[in-house]
CSV table of C-alpha atoms in Angstrom, one decimal:
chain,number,residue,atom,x,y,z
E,107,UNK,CA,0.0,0.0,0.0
E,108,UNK,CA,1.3,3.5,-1.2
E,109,UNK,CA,1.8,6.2,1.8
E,110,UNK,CA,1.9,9.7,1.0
E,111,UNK,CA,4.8,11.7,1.3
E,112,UNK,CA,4.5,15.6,2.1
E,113,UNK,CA,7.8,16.8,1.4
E,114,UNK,CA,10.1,13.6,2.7
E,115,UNK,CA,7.8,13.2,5.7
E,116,UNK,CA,5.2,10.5,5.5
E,117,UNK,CA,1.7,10.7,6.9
E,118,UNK,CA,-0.7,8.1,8.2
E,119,UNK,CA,-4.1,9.1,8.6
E,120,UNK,CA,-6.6,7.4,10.5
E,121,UNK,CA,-10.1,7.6,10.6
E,122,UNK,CA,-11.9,5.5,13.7
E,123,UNK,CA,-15.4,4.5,12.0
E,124,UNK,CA,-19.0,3.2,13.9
E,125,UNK,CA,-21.5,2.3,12.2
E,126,UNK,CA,-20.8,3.7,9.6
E,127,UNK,CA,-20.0,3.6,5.6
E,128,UNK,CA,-16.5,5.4,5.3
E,129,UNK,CA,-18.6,7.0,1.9
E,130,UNK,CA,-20.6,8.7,4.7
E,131,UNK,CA,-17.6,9.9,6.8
E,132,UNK,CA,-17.2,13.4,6.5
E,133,UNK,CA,-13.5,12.8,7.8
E,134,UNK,CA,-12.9,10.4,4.5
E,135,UNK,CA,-14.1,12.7,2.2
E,136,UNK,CA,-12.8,16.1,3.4
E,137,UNK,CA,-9.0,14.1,3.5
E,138,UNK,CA,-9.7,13.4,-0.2
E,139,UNK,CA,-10.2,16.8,-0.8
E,140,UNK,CA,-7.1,17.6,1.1
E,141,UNK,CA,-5.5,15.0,-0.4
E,142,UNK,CA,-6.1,16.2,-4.2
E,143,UNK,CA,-5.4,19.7,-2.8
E,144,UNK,CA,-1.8,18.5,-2.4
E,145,UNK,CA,-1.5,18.1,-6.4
E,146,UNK,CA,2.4,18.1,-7.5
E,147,UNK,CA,3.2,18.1,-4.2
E,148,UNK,CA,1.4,14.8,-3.6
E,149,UNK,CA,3.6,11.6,-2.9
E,150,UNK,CA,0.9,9.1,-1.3
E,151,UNK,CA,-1.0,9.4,1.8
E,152,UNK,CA,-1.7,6.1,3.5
E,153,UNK,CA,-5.7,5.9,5.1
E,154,UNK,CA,-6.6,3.8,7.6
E,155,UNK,CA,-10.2,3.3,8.0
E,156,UNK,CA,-10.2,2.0,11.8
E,157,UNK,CA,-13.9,0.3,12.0
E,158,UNK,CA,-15.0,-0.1,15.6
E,159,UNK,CA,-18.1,-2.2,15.0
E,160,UNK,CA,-16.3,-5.6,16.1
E,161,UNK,CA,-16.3,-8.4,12.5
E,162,UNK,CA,-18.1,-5.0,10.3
E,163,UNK,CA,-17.9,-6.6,7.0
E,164,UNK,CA,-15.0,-5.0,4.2
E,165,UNK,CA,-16.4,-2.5,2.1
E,166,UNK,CA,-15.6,-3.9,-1.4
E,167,UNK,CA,-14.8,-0.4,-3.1
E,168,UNK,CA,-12.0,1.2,-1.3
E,169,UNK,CA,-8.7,2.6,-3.4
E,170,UNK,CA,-5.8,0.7,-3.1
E,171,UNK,CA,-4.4,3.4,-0.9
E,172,UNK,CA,-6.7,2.7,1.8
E,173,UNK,CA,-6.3,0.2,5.0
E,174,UNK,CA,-8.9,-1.0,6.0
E,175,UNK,CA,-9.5,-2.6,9.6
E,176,UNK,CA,-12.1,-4.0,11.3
E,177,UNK,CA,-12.1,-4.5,15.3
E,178,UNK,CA,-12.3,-7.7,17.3
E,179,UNK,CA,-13.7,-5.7,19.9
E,180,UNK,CA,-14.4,-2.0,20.3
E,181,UNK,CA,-11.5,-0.4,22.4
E,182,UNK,CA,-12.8,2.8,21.8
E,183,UNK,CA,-10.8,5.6,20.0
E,184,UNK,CA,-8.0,5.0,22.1
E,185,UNK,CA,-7.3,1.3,20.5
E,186,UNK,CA,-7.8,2.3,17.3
E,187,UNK,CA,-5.7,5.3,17.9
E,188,UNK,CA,-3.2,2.7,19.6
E,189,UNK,CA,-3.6,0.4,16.9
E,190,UNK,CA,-2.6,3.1,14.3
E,191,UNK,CA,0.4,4.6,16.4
E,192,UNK,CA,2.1,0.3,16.6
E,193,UNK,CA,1.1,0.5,12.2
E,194,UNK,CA,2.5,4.1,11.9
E,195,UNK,CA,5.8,3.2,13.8
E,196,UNK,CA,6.3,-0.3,12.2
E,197,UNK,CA,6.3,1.3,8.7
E,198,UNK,CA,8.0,4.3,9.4
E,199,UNK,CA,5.9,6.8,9.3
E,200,UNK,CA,6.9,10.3,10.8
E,201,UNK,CA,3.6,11.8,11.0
E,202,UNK,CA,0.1,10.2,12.2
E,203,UNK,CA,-3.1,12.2,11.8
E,204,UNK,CA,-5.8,11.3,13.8
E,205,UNK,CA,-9.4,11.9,13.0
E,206,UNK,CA,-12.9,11.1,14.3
E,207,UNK,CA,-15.7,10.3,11.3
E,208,UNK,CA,-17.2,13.4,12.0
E,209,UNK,CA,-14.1,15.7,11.4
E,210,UNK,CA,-14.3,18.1,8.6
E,211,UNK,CA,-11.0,18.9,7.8
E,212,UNK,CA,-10.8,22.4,5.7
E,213,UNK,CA,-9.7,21.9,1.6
E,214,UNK,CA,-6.6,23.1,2.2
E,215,UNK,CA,-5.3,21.4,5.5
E,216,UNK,CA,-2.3,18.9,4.4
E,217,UNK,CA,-1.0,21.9,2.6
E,218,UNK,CA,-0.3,23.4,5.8
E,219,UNK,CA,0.5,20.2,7.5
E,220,UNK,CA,2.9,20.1,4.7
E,221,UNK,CA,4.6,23.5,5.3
E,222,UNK,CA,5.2,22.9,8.8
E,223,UNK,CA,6.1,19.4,8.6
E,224,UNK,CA,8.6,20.5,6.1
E,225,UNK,CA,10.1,23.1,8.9
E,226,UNK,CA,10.3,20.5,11.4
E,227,UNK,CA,11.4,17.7,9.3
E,228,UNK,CA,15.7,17.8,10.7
E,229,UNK,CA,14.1,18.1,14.6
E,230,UNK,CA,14.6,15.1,16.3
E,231,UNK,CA,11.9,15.6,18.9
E,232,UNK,CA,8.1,14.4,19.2
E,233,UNK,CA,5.9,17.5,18.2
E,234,UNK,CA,2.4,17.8,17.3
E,235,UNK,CA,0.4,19.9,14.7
E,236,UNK,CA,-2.9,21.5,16.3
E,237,UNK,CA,-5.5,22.4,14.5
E,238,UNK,CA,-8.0,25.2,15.2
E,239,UNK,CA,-11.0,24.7,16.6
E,240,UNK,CA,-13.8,26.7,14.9
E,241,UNK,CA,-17.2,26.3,16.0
């Protein structure tokens, strides 16, 4: 599976589903957006669709860029969050977005991610990217 590069830093993303269709997560379809935002500047970003309704059948019509994982049990979004963090570091990911079903992530978003990942990318300490809250 492809993972997306934003300037020599990879990203996971993962989005912790229940009961629901990842077509009607607004989290999946706003990171498309974002993701075709990216344009040239695109390399792959990896999905993970993180289903907490334990043995929820595969959807059958998912890009090959996207993971998708269904739960034994539900943990809550800490296991899937866990779950993605053991994935993210076993492949060698340096960055690891976490999103709900429900977030709405703005057009533009990984292009900022981008910038500032690109800043950070020689620092050799944990940091995190914040978004803001608008309500």
């Amino acid at each position: 599976m492809p993972e997306v590069r934003l300037g020599g830093c990879s990203i996971l993303a993962v989005i912790v589903l229940y009961k629901m269709r990842p077509e009607n997560s607004t989290a999946y379809q706003t990171l498309k957006t974002a993701i075709a935002r990216l344009g040239l500047h695109r390399g792959v970003v990896r999905i993970l669709l993180y289903d907490n309704l334990p043995h929820a059948p595969v959807p059958g019509d998912l890009p090959p860029d996207v993971l998708y994982v269904s739960a034994a049990r539900n943990e809550g979004i800490a296991g899937a969050y866990n779950y993605a963090l053991r994935l993210a570091t076993r492949e060698g990911f340096a960055w690891l977005l976490t999103l709900d079903q429900d977030t709405q992530l703005p057009p533009e978003f990984l292009l900022g991610m981008r910038a500032i990942a690109l800043r950070l990318h020689d620092v050799n300490e944990a940091g995190a990217i914040v978004p803001h809250l608008l309500s």
